[in-house]
C-alpha positions as CSV (number, residue, x, y, z in Angstrom):
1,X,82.2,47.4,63.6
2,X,78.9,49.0,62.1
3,X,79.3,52.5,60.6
4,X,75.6,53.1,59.7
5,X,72.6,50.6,60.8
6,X,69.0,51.4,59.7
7,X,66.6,50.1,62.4
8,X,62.8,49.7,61.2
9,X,63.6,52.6,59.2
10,X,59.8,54.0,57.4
11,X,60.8,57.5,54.7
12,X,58.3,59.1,52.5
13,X,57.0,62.5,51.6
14,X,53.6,64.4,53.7
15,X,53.1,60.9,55.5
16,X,52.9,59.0,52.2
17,X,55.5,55.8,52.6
18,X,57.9,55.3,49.9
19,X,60.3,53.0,52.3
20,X,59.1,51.0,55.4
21,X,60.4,48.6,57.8
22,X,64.1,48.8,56.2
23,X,66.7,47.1,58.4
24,X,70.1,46.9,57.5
25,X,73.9,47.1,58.4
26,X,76.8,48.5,57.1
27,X,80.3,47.5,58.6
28,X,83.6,49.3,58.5
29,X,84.9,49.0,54.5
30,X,82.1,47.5,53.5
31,X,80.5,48.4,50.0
32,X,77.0,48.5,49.7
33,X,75.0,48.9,46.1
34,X,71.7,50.1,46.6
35,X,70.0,48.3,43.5
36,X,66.2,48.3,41.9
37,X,63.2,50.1,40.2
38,X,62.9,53.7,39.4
39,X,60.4,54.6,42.5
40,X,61.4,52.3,45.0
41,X,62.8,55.1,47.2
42,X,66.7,54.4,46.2
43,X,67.5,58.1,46.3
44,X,65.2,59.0,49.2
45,X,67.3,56.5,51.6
46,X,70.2,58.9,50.4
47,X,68.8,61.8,51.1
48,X,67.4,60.5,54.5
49,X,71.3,59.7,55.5
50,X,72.4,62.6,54.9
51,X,70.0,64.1,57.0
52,X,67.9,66.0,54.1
53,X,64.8,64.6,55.4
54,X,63.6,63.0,58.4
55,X,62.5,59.6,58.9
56,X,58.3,58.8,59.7
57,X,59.4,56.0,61.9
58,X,62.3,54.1,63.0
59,X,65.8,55.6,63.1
60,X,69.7,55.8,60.8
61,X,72.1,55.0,63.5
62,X,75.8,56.1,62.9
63,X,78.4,54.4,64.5
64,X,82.1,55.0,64.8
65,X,81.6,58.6,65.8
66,X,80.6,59.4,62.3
67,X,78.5,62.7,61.5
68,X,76.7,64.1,58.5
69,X,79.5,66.3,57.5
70,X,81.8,63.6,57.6
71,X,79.9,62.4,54.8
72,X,81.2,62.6,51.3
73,X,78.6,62.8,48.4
74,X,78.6,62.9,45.0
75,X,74.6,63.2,44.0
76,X,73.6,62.7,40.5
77,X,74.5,66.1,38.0
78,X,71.6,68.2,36.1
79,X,72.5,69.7,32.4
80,X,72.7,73.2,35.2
81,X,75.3,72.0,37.2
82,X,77.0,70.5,34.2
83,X,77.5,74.2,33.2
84,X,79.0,75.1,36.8
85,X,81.4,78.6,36.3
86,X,83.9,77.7,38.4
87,X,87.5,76.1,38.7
88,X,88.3,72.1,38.8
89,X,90.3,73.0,42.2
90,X,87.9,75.5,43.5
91,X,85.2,72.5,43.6
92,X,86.9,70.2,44.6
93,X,88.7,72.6,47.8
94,X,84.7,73.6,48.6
95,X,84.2,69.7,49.6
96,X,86.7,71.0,52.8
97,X,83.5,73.8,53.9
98,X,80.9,71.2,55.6
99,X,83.9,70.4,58.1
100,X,85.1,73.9,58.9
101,X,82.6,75.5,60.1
102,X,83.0,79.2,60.5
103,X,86.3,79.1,60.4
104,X,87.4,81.4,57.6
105,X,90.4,80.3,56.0
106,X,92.0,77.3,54.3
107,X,95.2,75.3,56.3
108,X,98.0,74.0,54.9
109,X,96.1,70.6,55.6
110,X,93.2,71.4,54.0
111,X,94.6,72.3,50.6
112,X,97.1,69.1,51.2
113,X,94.1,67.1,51.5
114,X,93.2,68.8,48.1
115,X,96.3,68.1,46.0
116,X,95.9,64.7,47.6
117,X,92.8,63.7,46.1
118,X,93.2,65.5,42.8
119,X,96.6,63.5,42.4
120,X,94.9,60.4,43.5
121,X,91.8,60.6,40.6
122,X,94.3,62.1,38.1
123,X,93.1,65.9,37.4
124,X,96.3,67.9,38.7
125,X,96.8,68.9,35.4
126,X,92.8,70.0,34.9
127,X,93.0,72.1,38.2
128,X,92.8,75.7,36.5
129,X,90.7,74.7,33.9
130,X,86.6,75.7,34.1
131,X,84.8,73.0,35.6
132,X,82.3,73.0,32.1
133,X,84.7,72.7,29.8
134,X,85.4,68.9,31.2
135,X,83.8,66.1,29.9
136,X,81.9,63.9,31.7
137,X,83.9,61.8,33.3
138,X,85.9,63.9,33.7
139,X,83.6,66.2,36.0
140,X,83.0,62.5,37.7
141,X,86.0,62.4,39.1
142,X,86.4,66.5,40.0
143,X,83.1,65.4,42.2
144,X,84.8,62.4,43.9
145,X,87.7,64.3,45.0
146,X,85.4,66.7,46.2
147,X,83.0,63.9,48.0
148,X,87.0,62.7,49.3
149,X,87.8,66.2,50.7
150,X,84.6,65.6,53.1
151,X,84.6,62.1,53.5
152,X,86.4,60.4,56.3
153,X,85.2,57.2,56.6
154,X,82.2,56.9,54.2
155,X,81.3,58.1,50.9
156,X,77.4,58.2,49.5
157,X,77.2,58.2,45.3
158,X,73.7,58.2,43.8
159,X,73.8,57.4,40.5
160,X,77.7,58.4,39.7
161,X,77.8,56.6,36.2
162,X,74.4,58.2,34.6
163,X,75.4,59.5,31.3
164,X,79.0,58.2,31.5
165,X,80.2,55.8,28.3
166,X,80.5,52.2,29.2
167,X,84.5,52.5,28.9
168,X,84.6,56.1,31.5
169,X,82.2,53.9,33.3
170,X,84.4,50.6,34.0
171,X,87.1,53.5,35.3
172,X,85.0,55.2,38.0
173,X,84.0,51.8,39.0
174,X,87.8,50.7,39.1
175,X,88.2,54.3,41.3
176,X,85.4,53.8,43.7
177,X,87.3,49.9,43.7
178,X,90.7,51.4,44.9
179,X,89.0,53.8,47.2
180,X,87.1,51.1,49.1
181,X,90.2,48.8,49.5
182,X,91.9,52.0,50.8
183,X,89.3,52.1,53.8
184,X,86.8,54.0,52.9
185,X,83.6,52.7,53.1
186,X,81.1,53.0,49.8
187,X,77.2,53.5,49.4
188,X,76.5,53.2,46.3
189,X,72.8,53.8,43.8
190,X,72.9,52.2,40.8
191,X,71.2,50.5,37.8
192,X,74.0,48.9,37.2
193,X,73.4,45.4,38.7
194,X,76.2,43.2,37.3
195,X,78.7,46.0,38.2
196,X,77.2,46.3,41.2
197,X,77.7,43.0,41.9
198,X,81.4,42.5,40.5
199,X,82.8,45.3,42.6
200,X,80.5,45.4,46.0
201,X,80.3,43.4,48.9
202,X,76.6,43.8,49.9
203,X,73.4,44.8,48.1
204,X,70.5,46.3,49.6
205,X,67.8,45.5,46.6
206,X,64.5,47.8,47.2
207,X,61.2,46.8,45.9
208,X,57.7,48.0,46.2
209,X,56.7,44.5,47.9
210,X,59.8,44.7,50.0
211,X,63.2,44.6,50.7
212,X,66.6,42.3,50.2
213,X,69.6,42.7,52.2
214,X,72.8,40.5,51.7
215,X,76.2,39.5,51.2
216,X,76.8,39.5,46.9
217,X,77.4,35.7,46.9
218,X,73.8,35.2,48.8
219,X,72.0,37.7,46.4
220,X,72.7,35.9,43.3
221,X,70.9,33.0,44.2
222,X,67.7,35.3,45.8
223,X,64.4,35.8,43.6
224,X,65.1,39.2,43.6
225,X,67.6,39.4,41.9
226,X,66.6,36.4,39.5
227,X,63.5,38.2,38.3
228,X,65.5,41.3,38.2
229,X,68.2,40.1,35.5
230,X,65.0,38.2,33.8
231,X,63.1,41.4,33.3
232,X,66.3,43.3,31.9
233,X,66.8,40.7,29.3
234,X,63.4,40.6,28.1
235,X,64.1,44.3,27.6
């Protein structure tokens, strides 16, 4: 059953396309990487799902009575909000506000849901600390609990390994792995096609001519993807 479905779906910025005539599908527990060139609109397809900006033509369906603050996001960090002044649980509990409302407390639920996640991603023991003093990864995975606390069927990641070591790197990806098989379904940006392709189902490659849209095992033999992996090695 489809959770999201883009239908003829045109984005850009004061009537100047960056994305047009996307169509695509994604199912219950699939995950979808979102590959291809800086400028190709990866992160503006984000931001139009989560309702940041509206489309110029076309439409973002949900499905399976999913909402924008059932969404859980983790958007690519700045060297500011590395520097964030506030606790590891205290960001990760504020994932919990989108879904509240104006309702002015925290439940018993909500700060289960919070000791759930933070056990689940392995920062119990970090909860006190200052959310700067983390390392990177580290502050990767306060952020996914946090996307967790809000997301309850899908989670949206733009660019979650930028920075991160190639060793913190293979773990998020392991994470984001377990979370999927769990039954949450995944929407990934990355620059990281080979990953991309070892731990997704689906790949929606963007291009300036264009657009791919597959299962993995049929995007390894497109031209995309060919003249993709030929212009990285040549790099």
């Amino acid at each position: 059953m489809s959770i999201l479905k883009c239908h003829n779906l045109c984005l850009g910025y004061d009537g100047i396309k960056v994305i047009d005539n996307l169509n695509f599908t994604v199912e219950k527990g699939d995950f979808l990487s979102v590959v291809g060139e800086n400028g190709v609109g990866k992160s503006t397809l984000v931001k139009a799902i989560l309702g940041l900006i509206n489309a110029l033509d076309g439409e973002i369906i949900f499905g399976e009575g999913l909402s924008h603050s059932q969404i859980g996001y983790l958007p690519q960090q700045n060297a500011d909000q590395r520097d964030f002044p506030a606790s590891v649980y205290e960001i990760v509990r504020s994932g919990i506000l989108g879904k509240k409302g104006f309702l002015p407390f925290f439940t018993k639920e909500d700060k289960r849901l919070v000791e759930s996640n933070m056990e689940f991603l392995d920062i119990s023991h970090l909860a006190k600390k200052g959310y700067k003093e983390l390392s990177g990864g580290q502050q990767q995975r306060v952020l996914l609990a946090r996307a967790l606390c809000a997301a309850e069927k899908l989670i949206l990641l733009d660019e979650p390994l930028a920075g991160l070591d190639p060793v913190v790197g293979a773990e998020f990806y392991n994470l984001i792995s377990r979370l999927n098989k769990n039954g949450i379904t995944v929407i990934m940006v990355s620059h990281d096609v080979e990953s991309a392709i070892k731990f997704s189902t689906h790949i929606l490659h963007l291009h300036k001519d264009g657009m791919y849209y597959s299962d993995v095992e049929k995007y390894k033999s497109c031209e995309m993807y060919k003249k993709l992996l030929g212009d990285q090695v040549q790099r």
